[in-house]
mmCIF file of C-alpha atoms in Angstrom:
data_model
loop_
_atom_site.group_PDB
_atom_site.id
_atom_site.type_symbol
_atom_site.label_atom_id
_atom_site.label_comp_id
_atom_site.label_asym_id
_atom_site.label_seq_id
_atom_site.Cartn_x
_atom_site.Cartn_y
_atom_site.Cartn_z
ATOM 1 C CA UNK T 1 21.402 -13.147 -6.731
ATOM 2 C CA UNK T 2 19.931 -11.160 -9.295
ATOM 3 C CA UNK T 3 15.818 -11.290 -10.726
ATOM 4 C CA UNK T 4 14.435 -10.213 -13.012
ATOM 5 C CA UNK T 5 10.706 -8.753 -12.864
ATOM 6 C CA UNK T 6 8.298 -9.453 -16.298
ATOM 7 C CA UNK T 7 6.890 -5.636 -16.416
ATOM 8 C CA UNK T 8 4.283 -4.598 -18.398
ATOM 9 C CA UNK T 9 4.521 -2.034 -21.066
ATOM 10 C CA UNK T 10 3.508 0.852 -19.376
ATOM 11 C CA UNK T 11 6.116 0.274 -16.652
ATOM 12 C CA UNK T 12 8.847 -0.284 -18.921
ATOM 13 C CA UNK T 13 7.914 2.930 -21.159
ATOM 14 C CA UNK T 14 8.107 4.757 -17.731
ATOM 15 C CA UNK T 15 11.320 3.774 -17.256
ATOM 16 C CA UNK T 16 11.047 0.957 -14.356
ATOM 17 C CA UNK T 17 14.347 -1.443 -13.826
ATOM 18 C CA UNK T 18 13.089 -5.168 -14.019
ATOM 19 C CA UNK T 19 15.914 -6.254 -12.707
ATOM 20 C CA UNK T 20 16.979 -6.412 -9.149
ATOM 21 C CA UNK T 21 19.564 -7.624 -6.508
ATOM 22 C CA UNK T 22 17.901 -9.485 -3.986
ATOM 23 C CA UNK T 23 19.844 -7.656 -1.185
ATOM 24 C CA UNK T 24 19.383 -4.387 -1.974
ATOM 25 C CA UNK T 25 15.186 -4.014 -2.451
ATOM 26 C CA UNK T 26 13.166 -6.962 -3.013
ATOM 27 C CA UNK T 27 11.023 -7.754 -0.052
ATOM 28 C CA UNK T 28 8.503 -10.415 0.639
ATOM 29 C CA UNK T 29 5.129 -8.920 -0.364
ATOM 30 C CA UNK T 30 2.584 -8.297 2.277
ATOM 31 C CA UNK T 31 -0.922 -7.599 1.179
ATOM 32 C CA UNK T 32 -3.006 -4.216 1.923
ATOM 33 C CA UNK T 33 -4.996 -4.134 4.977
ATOM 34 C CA UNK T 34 -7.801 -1.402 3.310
ATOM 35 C CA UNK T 35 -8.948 -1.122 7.404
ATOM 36 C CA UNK T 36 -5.649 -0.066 8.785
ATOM 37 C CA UNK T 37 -4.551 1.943 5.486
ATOM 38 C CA UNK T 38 -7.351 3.092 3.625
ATOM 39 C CA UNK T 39 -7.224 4.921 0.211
ATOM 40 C CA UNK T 40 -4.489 2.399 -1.314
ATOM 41 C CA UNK T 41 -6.473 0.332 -3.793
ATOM 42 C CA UNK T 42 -4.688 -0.003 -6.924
ATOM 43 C CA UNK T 43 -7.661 2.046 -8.630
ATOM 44 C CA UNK T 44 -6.569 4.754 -6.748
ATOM 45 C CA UNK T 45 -3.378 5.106 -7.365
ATOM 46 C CA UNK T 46 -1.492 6.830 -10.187
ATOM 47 C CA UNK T 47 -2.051 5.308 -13.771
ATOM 48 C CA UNK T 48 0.806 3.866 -15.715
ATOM 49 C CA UNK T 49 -1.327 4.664 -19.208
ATOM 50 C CA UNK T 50 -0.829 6.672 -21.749
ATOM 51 C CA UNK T 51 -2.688 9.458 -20.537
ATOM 52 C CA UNK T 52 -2.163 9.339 -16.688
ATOM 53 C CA UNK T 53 -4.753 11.805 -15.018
ATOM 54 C CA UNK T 54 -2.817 14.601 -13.036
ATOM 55 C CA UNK T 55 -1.280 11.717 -11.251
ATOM 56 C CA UNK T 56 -4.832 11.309 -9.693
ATOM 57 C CA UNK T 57 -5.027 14.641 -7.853
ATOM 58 C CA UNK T 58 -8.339 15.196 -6.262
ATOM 59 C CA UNK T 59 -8.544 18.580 -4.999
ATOM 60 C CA UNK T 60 -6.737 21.639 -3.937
ATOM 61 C CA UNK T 61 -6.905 22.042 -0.129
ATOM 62 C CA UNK T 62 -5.212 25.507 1.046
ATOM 63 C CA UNK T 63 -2.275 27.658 -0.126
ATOM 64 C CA UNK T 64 0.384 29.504 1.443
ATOM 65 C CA UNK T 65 1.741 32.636 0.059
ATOM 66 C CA UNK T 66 1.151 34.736 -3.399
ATOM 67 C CA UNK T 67 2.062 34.852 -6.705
ATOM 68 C CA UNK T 68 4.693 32.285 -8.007
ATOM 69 C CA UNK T 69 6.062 31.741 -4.777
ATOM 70 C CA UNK T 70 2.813 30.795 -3.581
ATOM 71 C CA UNK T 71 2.460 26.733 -2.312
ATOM 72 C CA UNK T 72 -0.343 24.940 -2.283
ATOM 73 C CA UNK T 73 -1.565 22.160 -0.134
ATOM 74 C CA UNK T 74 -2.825 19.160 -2.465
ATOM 75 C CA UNK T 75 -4.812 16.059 -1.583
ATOM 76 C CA UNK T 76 -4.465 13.111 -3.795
ATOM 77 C CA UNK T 77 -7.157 10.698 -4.642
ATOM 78 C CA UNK T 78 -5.087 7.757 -2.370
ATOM 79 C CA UNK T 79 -5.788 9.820 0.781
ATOM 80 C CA UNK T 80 -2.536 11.431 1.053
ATOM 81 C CA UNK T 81 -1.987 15.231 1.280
ATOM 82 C CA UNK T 82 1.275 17.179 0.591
ATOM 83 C CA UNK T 83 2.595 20.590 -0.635
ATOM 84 C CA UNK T 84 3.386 21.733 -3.891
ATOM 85 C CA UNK T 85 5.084 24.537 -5.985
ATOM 86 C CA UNK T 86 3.006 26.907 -8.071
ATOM 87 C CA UNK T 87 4.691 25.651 -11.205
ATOM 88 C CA UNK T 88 3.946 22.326 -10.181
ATOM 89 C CA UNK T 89 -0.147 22.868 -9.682
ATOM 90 C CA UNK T 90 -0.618 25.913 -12.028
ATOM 91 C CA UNK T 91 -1.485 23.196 -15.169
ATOM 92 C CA UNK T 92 -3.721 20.895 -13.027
ATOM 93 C CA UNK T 93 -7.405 21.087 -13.322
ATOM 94 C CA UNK T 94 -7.597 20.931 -10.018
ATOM 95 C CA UNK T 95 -6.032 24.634 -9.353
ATOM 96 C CA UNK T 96 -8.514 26.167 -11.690
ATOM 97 C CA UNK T 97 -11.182 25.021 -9.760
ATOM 98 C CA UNK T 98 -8.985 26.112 -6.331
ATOM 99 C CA UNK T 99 -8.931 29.633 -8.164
ATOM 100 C CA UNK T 100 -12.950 29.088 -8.862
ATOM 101 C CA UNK T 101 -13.938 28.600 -5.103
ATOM 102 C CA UNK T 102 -11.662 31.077 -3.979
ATOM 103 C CA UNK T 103 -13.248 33.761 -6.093
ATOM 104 C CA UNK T 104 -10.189 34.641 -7.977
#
């Protein structure tokens, strides 16, 4: 059996499938517990506007290595923390201010 999703706009001009096979990915949804998973309020997650913010980066953490080889350890506004390319942080507003507190 196949469904089909009604999506908003902003999903469908990013690209998201509304339809589905029921075998393959649709679960039953299950609400967030904010106690045992904090940080996952829709608020906080990434925007599906038309001017997304930085995919909701919050701040720059630590960084690994120099120049354009150089990764850097990123916590988004959800909670969660991982690291990222040069290329991919050198835009974000977040890695001038990184630069800022780090005096360089």
């Amino acid at each position: 059996a196949t469904f089909k999703l009604e999506l908003s706009d902003d999903l469908r001009r990013q690209g998201v499938n509304s339809s589905f096979h029921a075998s393959s990915v649709l679960r039953l949804h299950v609400a967030n517990d904010d106690r045992l998973f904090p940080g996952r309020q829709f608020h906080q997650l990434a925007g599906f506007n038309d001017s997304p913010s930085e995919w909701d980066v919050d701040r720059i953490l630590a960084h690994s290595g120099a120049g354009s080889g150089a990764a850097f350890k990123v916590l988004w506004k959800s909670g969660d923390t991982n690291w990222m390319e040069f290329g991919s942080v050198r835009h974000l507003v977040a890695f001038d201010d990184y630069l800022e507190a780090m005096n360089i």
